[in-house]
Coordinates of N, CA and C in Angstrom, one line a residue:
X1 N 15.6 -4.8 20.6 CA 15.5 -5.0 19.2 C 14.4 -5.9 18.9
X2 N 13.5 -5.5 18.0 CA 12.4 -6.4 17.5 C 12.9 -7.6 16.8
X3 N 12.2 -8.7 16.8 CA 12.6 -9.9 16.0 C 12.8 -9.6 14.6
X4 N 11.9 -8.7 14.1 CA 11.9 -8.4 12.6 C 13.2 -7.7 12.3
X5 N 13.8 -6.9 13.2 CA 15.0 -6.2 13.0 C 16.2 -7.2 12.8
X6 N 16.1 -8.4 13.3 CA 17.2 -9.3 13.1 C 17.1 -10.0 11.8
X7 N 15.9 -9.9 11.2 CA 15.6 -10.6 9.9 C 16.0 -9.6 8.7
X8 N 15.5 -8.3 8.9 CA 15.7 -7.4 7.8 C 17.1 -6.8 7.8
X9 N 17.8 -7.0 6.6 CA 19.2 -6.5 6.5 C 19.3 -5.2 5.8
X10 N 18.2 -4.8 5.0 CA 18.2 -3.5 4.3 C 17.3 -2.5 4.9
X11 N 17.6 -1.3 4.8 CA 16.7 -0.2 5.1 C 16.6 0.7 3.9
X12 N 15.4 1.3 3.8 CA 15.1 2.2 2.6 C 14.6 3.5 3.1
X13 N 14.8 4.5 2.3 CA 14.3 5.9 2.6 C 12.8 5.8 2.3
X14 N 12.1 6.5 3.1 CA 10.6 6.4 3.0 C 10.2 7.1 1.7
X15 N 10.9 8.1 1.2 CA 10.5 8.8 0.0 C 10.7 7.9 -1.2
X16 N 11.7 7.0 -1.2 CA 11.9 6.1 -2.3 C 10.8 5.0 -2.3
X17 N 10.4 4.5 -1.2 CA 9.3 3.6 -1.1 C 8.0 4.3 -1.6
X18 N 7.7 5.5 -1.0 CA 6.5 6.2 -1.4 C 6.4 6.4 -2.9
X19 N 7.5 6.9 -3.5 CA 7.6 7.2 -4.9 C 7.3 6.0 -5.8
X20 N 7.8 4.8 -5.3 CA 7.6 3.6 -6.1 C 6.1 3.1 -6.0
X21 N 5.6 3.0 -4.8 CA 4.3 2.4 -4.6 C 3.1 3.3 -4.7
X22 N 3.3 4.6 -4.5 CA 2.2 5.6 -4.5 C 1.3 5.5 -5.8
X23 N 0.0 5.4 -5.6 CA -0.9 5.4 -6.7 C -1.0 4.1 -7.5
X24 N -0.2 3.1 -7.0 CA -0.2 1.8 -7.8 C -0.7 0.6 -6.9
X25 N -1.6 0.9 -6.0 CA -2.1 -0.2 -5.2 C -3.6 -0.4 -5.6
X26 N -4.0 -1.7 -5.6 CA -5.3 -2.0 -6.0 C -6.4 -1.4 -5.1
X27 N -6.0 -1.1 -3.8 CA -7.0 -0.6 -2.9 C -7.6 0.8 -3.3
X28 N -6.8 1.5 -4.1 CA -7.3 2.8 -4.5 C -7.5 3.0 -6.0
X29 N -7.6 1.9 -6.7 CA -7.8 2.0 -8.2 C -9.0 2.8 -8.5
X30 N -10.0 2.8 -7.6 CA -11.3 3.5 -7.8 C -11.0 5.0 -8.0
X31 N -9.9 5.5 -7.4 CA -9.6 6.9 -7.6 C -8.6 7.2 -8.7
X32 N -7.7 6.3 -8.9 CA -6.6 6.6 -9.9 C -7.1 6.2 -11.3
X33 N -8.0 5.2 -11.4 CA -8.5 4.8 -12.7 C -7.4 3.9 -13.4
X34 N -6.3 3.8 -12.8 CA -5.2 3.0 -13.4 C -5.5 1.5 -13.2
X35 N -5.1 0.8 -14.2 CA -5.2 -0.7 -14.0 C -3.8 -1.3 -13.9
X36 N -2.8 -0.5 -13.7 CA -1.4 -1.0 -13.6 C -1.2 -1.4 -12.2
X37 N -1.2 -2.7 -12.0 CA -0.8 -3.2 -10.7 C 0.6 -3.5 -10.6
X38 N 1.2 -3.4 -9.4 CA 2.6 -3.8 -9.1 C 2.5 -5.3 -8.7
X39 N 3.2 -6.1 -9.3 CA 3.2 -7.5 -9.0 C 4.5 -7.8 -8.1
X40 N 4.4 -9.0 -7.4 CA 5.4 -9.4 -6.5 C 6.8 -9.4 -7.2
X41 N 6.9 -10.0 -8.4 CA 8.2 -10.1 -9.1 C 8.7 -8.7 -9.4
X42 N 7.9 -7.8 -9.8 CA 8.4 -6.4 -10.1 C 8.9 -5.7 -8.8
X43 N 8.1 -5.8 -7.7 CA 8.5 -5.2 -6.5 C 9.8 -5.8 -6.0
X44 N 9.9 -7.1 -6.1 CA 11.1 -7.8 -5.6 C 12.4 -7.4 -6.4
X45 N 12.2 -7.0 -7.6 CA 13.4 -6.5 -8.4 C 13.8 -5.1 -7.9
X46 N 12.8 -4.2 -7.5 CA 13.1 -2.9 -7.1 C 13.6 -2.8 -5.6
X47 N 12.8 -3.6 -4.8 CA 13.1 -3.6 -3.4 C 13.0 -5.1 -2.9
X48 N 14.2 -5.7 -2.9 CA 14.2 -7.2 -2.6 C 13.5 -7.5 -1.3
X49 N 12.6 -8.5 -1.5 CA 11.7 -8.9 -0.4 C 12.4 -9.8 0.5
X50 N 12.6 -9.4 1.8 CA 13.3 -10.3 2.8 C 12.3 -11.1 3.6
X51 N 11.1 -10.5 3.8 CA 10.1 -11.2 4.6 C 8.8 -11.2 3.9
X52 N 8.2 -12.3 3.8 CA 6.8 -12.4 3.4 C 6.1 -13.3 4.4
X53 N 5.0 -12.8 5.0 CA 4.3 -13.6 6.0 C 3.1 -14.3 5.4
X54 N 2.8 -15.5 5.9 CA 1.6 -16.2 5.5 C 0.4 -15.4 5.6
X55 N 0.4 -14.4 6.5 CA -0.8 -13.6 6.6 C -1.0 -12.6 5.5
X56 N -0.1 -12.6 4.5 CA -0.3 -11.9 3.3 C 0.4 -10.5 3.2
X57 N 1.5 -10.4 3.8 CA 2.2 -9.1 3.7 C 3.7 -9.3 3.8
X58 N 4.4 -8.2 3.3 CA 5.9 -8.1 3.4 C 6.2 -6.9 4.2
X59 N 7.4 -6.9 4.8 CA 7.9 -5.8 5.6 C 9.2 -5.3 5.2
X60 N 9.4 -3.9 5.2 CA 10.6 -3.3 4.9 C 11.0 -2.4 6.1
X61 N 12.3 -2.3 6.5 CA 12.7 -1.4 7.5 C 12.9 0.0 6.8
X62 N 12.6 1.0 7.5 CA 12.7 2.4 6.9 C 13.8 3.2 7.7
X63 N 14.6 3.9 6.9 CA 15.7 4.7 7.4 C 15.2 5.7 8.5
X64 N 14.0 6.2 8.3 CA 13.5 7.2 9.2 C 12.8 6.6 10.4
X65 N 12.9 5.3 10.5 CA 12.3 4.6 11.7 C 11.0 3.9 11.3
X66 N 10.6 2.9 12.0 CA 9.3 2.2 11.7 C 9.5 1.2 10.5
X67 N 8.3 0.8 10.0 CA 8.3 -0.2 9.0 C 7.3 0.2 7.9
X68 N 7.6 -0.4 6.7 CA 6.7 -0.2 5.6 C 6.2 -1.5 5.2
X69 N 4.8 -1.6 5.1 CA 4.2 -2.9 4.9 C 3.6 -2.9 3.5
X70 N 3.7 -4.0 2.8 CA 3.1 -4.3 1.5 C 2.2 -5.4 1.7
X71 N 0.9 -5.2 1.5 CA -0.2 -6.2 1.7 C -0.5 -6.7 0.3
X72 N -0.4 -8.0 0.1 CA -0.6 -8.6 -1.2 C -2.0 -9.1 -1.4
X73 N -2.4 -9.1 -2.7 CA -3.7 -9.7 -3.1 C -3.6 -11.2 -2.9
X74 N -4.8 -11.7 -3.0 CA -4.8 -13.2 -3.1 C -4.7 -13.6 -4.5
X75 N -5.3 -14.7 -4.9 CA -5.3 -15.2 -6.3 C -5.9 -14.1 -7.2
X76 N -5.2 -13.8 -8.3 CA -5.7 -12.8 -9.3 C -6.2 -13.6 -10.5
X77 N -7.4 -13.3 -10.9 CA -8.0 -14.0 -12.1 C -8.4 -12.9 -13.0
X78 N -8.0 -12.9 -14.2 CA -8.5 -11.9 -15.2 C -8.9 -12.7 -16.5
X79 N -9.4 -12.0 -17.5 CA -9.8 -12.7 -18.7 C -8.5 -13.3 -19.4
X80 N -7.4 -12.7 -19.2 CA -6.2 -13.1 -19.9 C -5.4 -14.2 -19.2
X81 N -5.4 -14.2 -17.9 CA -4.6 -15.2 -17.2 C -5.0 -15.5 -15.8
X82 N -4.3 -16.4 -15.3 CA -4.5 -16.8 -13.9 C -3.1 -16.8 -13.2
X83 N -3.0 -15.9 -12.3 CA -1.7 -15.7 -11.6 C -1.8 -16.1 -10.2
X84 N -1.2 -17.2 -9.8 CA -1.2 -17.7 -8.5 C 0.1 -17.3 -7.7
X85 N 1.2 -17.3 -8.4 CA 2.5 -17.2 -7.7 C 3.1 -15.8 -7.9
X86 N 2.3 -14.8 -8.4 CA 2.8 -13.5 -8.6 C 1.7 -12.5 -8.2
X87 N 1.4 -12.5 -6.9 CA 0.3 -11.6 -6.4 C 0.6 -10.1 -6.7
X88 N -0.4 -9.3 -6.7 CA -0.2 -7.8 -6.9 C -0.4 -7.1 -5.5
X89 N 0.1 -5.9 -5.5 CA 0.0 -5.0 -4.3 C -1.4 -4.6 -4.1
X90 N -2.0 -5.0 -3.0 CA -3.3 -4.5 -2.6 C -3.3 -3.2 -1.9
X91 N -2.4 -3.0 -1.0 CA -2.3 -1.9 -0.1 C -1.0 -1.8 0.5
X92 N -0.5 -0.5 0.7 CA 0.8 -0.3 1.4 C 0.6 0.7 2.6
X93 N 1.4 0.6 3.6 CA 1.3 1.5 4.8 C 2.6 1.6 5.4
X94 N 2.9 2.9 5.7 CA 4.1 3.2 6.5 C 3.7 3.5 7.9
X95 N 4.2 2.7 8.9 CA 3.9 2.9 10.3 C 5.2 3.2 11.0
X96 N 5.4 4.5 11.3 CA 6.6 4.9 12.0 C 6.5 4.6 13.5
X97 N 5.3 4.7 14.0 CA 5.1 4.5 15.5 C 3.6 4.4 15.7
X98 N 3.3 4.3 17.0 CA 1.8 4.3 17.4 C 1.3 5.7 17.2
X99 N -0.1 5.8 17.2 CA -0.8 7.0 17.1 C -1.9 7.1 18.1
X100 N -2.2 8.2 18.6 CA -3.3 8.4 19.6 C -4.6 8.6 18.9
X101 N -5.7 8.0 19.4 CA -7.0 8.3 18.8 C -7.4 9.7 18.8
X102 N -6.8 10.5 19.7 CA -7.1 12.0 19.8 C -6.5 12.7 18.6
X103 N -5.7 12.1 17.8 CA -5.2 12.7 16.6 C -6.3 12.9 15.6
X104 N -7.4 12.2 15.7 CA -8.5 12.3 14.8 C -9.7 13.2 15.4
X105 N -9.4 13.8 16.5 CA -10.4 14.7 17.2 C -10.9 15.8 16.3
X106 N -10.0 16.3 15.4 CA -10.4 17.5 14.6 C -11.4 17.1 13.5
X107 N -11.6 15.8 13.2 CA -12.6 15.4 12.2 C -14.0 15.7 12.6
X108 N -14.8 16.3 11.8 CA -16.2 16.6 12.1 C -17.1 15.8 11.2
X109 N -18.1 15.1 11.8 CA -19.1 14.4 11.0 C -19.8 15.3 10.1
X110 N -20.0 14.9 8.8 CA -20.8 15.7 7.9 C -20.0 16.8 7.3
X111 N -18.8 17.1 7.7 CA -17.9 18.2 7.2 C -16.6 17.6 6.6
X112 N -15.9 16.9 7.5 CA -14.6 16.4 7.1 C -14.7 15.3 6.0
X113 N -13.6 15.1 5.3 CA -13.6 14.2 4.2 C -12.5 13.2 4.4
X114 N -12.5 12.2 3.5 CA -11.4 11.2 3.6 C -10.0 11.9 3.3
X115 N -10.0 13.0 2.6 CA -8.8 13.8 2.4 C -8.3 14.3 3.7
X116 N -9.2 14.7 4.6 CA -8.8 15.2 5.9 C -8.2 14.1 6.7
X117 N -8.8 12.9 6.6 CA -8.3 11.7 7.3 C -6.9 11.4 6.8
X118 N -6.7 11.5 5.5 CA -5.3 11.2 4.9 C -4.3 12.2 5.3
X119 N -4.7 13.4 5.6 CA -3.7 14.3 6.2 C -3.2 13.9 7.6
X120 N -4.1 13.4 8.3 CA -3.8 12.9 9.7 C -3.0 11.6 9.6
X121 N -3.5 10.7 8.7 CA -2.9 9.4 8.5 C -2.7 9.1 7.0
X122 N -1.5 9.4 6.5 CA -1.2 9.1 5.0 C -1.3 7.6 4.7
X123 N -1.3 6.7 5.7 CA -1.3 5.3 5.4 C -2.7 4.7 5.7
X124 N -3.7 5.5 5.6 CA -5.1 5.1 5.8 C -5.5 4.0 4.8
X125 N -6.2 3.0 5.3 CA -6.7 2.0 4.4 C -8.2 2.2 4.1
X126 N -8.6 2.4 2.9 CA -10.0 2.5 2.5 C -10.5 1.2 2.1
X127 N -11.7 0.9 2.5 CA -12.3 -0.4 2.1 C -13.7 -0.1 1.4
X128 N -13.8 -0.5 0.2 CA -15.0 -0.3 -0.6 C -15.9 -1.5 -0.7
X129 N -15.4 -2.6 -0.3 CA -16.1 -3.9 -0.6 C -17.1 -4.4 0.5
X130 N -17.3 -3.6 1.5 CA -18.2 -4.0 2.6 C -19.6 -3.6 2.2
X131 N -20.5 -4.5 2.3 CA -21.9 -4.2 1.9 C -22.6 -3.2 2.8
X132 N -22.0 -3.0 4.0 CA -22.6 -2.1 5.0 C -22.1 -0.7 4.8
X133 N -21.2 -0.4 3.9 CA -20.8 1.0 3.6 C -19.3 1.0 3.3
X134 N -18.8 2.3 3.2 CA -17.4 2.6 2.9 C -16.7 3.0 4.2
X135 N -15.6 2.4 4.5 CA -14.9 2.6 5.8 C -13.4 2.8 5.5
X136 N -12.8 3.5 6.5 CA -11.3 3.5 6.4 C -10.8 3.0 7.8
X137 N -9.5 2.6 7.8 CA -8.9 2.1 9.0 C -7.5 2.7 9.1
X138 N -7.2 3.2 10.3 CA -5.9 3.8 10.6 C -5.4 3.0 11.8
X139 N -4.1 2.6 11.7 CA -3.4 1.9 12.7 C -3.2 2.9 13.9
X140 N -3.6 2.5 15.1 CA -3.3 3.3 16.3 C -2.1 2.7 17.1
X141 N -2.3 1.5 17.4 CA -1.2 0.8 18.2 C -1.5 -0.7 18.1
X142 N -0.7 -1.5 18.8 CA -0.8 -3.0 18.7 C -2.2 -3.5 19.1
X143 N -3.0 -2.7 19.8 CA -4.3 -3.1 20.2 C -5.4 -2.6 19.4
X144 N -5.2 -1.4 18.8 CA -6.4 -0.6 18.3 C -6.2 -0.1 16.9
X145 N -7.3 0.1 16.2 CA -7.4 0.9 14.9 C -8.5 1.8 15.0
X146 N -8.4 2.9 14.3 CA -9.5 3.9 14.1 C -10.3 3.5 12.9
X147 N -11.6 3.2 13.1 CA -12.5 3.0 12.0 C -13.3 4.2 11.7
X148 N -13.4 4.6 10.5 CA -14.2 5.8 10.1 C -15.2 5.4 9.0
X149 N -16.4 5.7 9.2 CA -17.5 5.4 8.2 C -17.7 6.6 7.4
X150 N -18.0 6.5 6.1 CA -18.2 7.6 5.2 C -19.6 7.5 4.6
X151 N -20.1 8.7 4.2 CA -21.3 8.8 3.3 C -20.8 9.5 2.0
X152 N -21.6 9.4 1.0 CA -21.3 10.2 -0.2 C -22.6 10.3 -1.0
X153 N -22.7 11.4 -1.8 CA -23.9 11.5 -2.6 C -23.4 11.4 -4.1
X154 N -24.2 10.5 -4.8 CA -23.8 10.3 -6.2 C -22.6 9.4 -6.3
X155 N -21.7 9.7 -7.2 CA -20.5 9.0 -7.4 C -19.4 9.6 -6.6
X156 N -18.4 8.7 -6.3 CA -17.2 9.3 -5.6 C -16.0 9.0 -6.6
X157 N -15.3 10.1 -6.8 CA -14.2 10.1 -7.7 C -12.8 10.4 -7.0
X158 N -13.0 10.9 -5.8 CA -11.8 11.2 -5.1 C -12.1 11.1 -3.6
X159 N -11.1 11.2 -2.8 CA -11.3 11.1 -1.3 C -12.2 12.3 -0.8
X160 N -12.1 13.4 -1.5 CA -12.9 14.6 -1.1 C -14.4 14.3 -1.2
X161 N -14.8 13.3 -2.0 CA -16.2 13.0 -2.1 C -16.8 12.1 -1.0
X162 N -15.9 11.6 -0.2 CA -16.3 10.7 1.0 C -16.3 11.6 2.2
X163 N -17.5 11.7 2.8 CA -17.8 12.6 4.0 C -17.8 11.7 5.2
X164 N -17.0 12.1 6.2 CA -17.0 11.4 7.5 C -18.4 11.3 8.1
X165 N -18.8 10.1 8.5 CA -20.1 9.9 9.1 C -19.9 9.7 10.6
X166 N -19.0 8.8 11.0 CA -18.7 8.6 12.4 C -17.3 7.9 12.6
X167 N -16.8 7.9 13.8 CA -15.5 7.3 14.1 C -15.7 6.4 15.3
X168 N -14.9 5.3 15.2 CA -15.0 4.2 16.3 C -13.6 3.6 16.4
X169 N -13.2 3.5 17.7 CA -11.9 2.7 17.9 C -12.3 1.3 18.1
X170 N -11.6 0.4 17.3 CA -11.9 -1.0 17.3 C -10.6 -1.8 17.8
X171 N -10.9 -2.9 18.3 CA -9.7 -3.8 18.6 C -9.1 -4.2 17.3
X172 N -7.8 -4.1 17.3 CA -7.1 -4.4 16.0 C -7.3 -5.8 15.5
X173 N -7.4 -6.8 16.4 CA -7.5 -8.2 15.9 C -8.8 -8.5 15.3
X174 N -9.9 -7.7 15.6 CA -11.2 -8.0 15.0 C -11.6 -7.0 13.9
X175 N -10.7 -6.0 13.6 CA -11.1 -5.1 12.6 C -11.0 -5.7 11.2
X176 N -12.0 -5.4 10.3 CA -11.9 -5.9 9.0 C -10.9 -5.1 8.1
X177 N -9.7 -5.1 8.6 CA -8.6 -4.3 8.0 C -7.4 -5.2 7.8
X178 N -6.6 -4.8 6.9 CA -5.3 -5.5 6.7 C -4.4 -5.3 7.9
X179 N -4.6 -4.2 8.7 CA -3.8 -4.0 9.9 C -4.0 -5.1 10.9
X180 N -5.1 -5.8 10.9 CA -5.4 -6.9 11.8 C -4.5 -8.1 11.5
X181 N -3.9 -8.2 10.3 CA -3.1 -9.3 9.9 C -1.7 -9.2 10.4
X182 N -1.2 -8.0 10.8 CA 0.2 -7.8 11.1 C 0.5 -8.5 12.4
X183 N 1.5 -9.4 12.4 CA 1.9 -10.1 13.6 C 2.5 -9.1 14.6
X184 N 2.3 -9.3 15.9 CA 2.8 -8.5 17.0 C 4.3 -8.3 16.8
X185 N 5.0 -9.3 16.4 CA 6.5 -9.3 16.3 C 6.9 -8.4 15.1
X186 N 6.0 -8.0 14.3 CA 6.4 -7.2 13.1 C 5.9 -5.7 13.3
X187 N 5.4 -5.4 14.4 CA 4.9 -4.0 14.6 C 6.0 -3.1 15.1
X188 N 5.9 -1.8 14.8 CA 7.0 -0.8 15.3 C 7.0 -0.7 16.8

């Protein structure tokens, strides 16, 4: 039994978690155009938070196995207010188990898109804020993540506009991904 299993007293169905969080995380607002963020207090009312780590995430146990992670924003500043104690959801990921890098072998540079990546890994984390380009990160195991770099022409309005450029397996602890923040004791 993992240490986290001794802490978490509730388990949730993955479809209930997905239905609640899907399309409402700040990481993909560029695609949804929605400005409706889920805040900590709202989430806590729907799915009581039993664990929040100083590394910036919460963990839920899932009926189907594995864990569901909610990665929180840092300080949120807007024109209307300053919210320090009610962070919003930056990104969520369901990790039922480890994944092999070979799961991504079907991706072809210049042809495959971020949609294709999401079919392989529905919990892919897209990062748009790196000056060196647009990347995604997929959890492989306690040691590794898959980094995929993308190109695009013109604007991108959906995952299908992001074309796979290359793939690299990185050490999880050095990856510029929220997956690097997950403590070993909280992994599936």
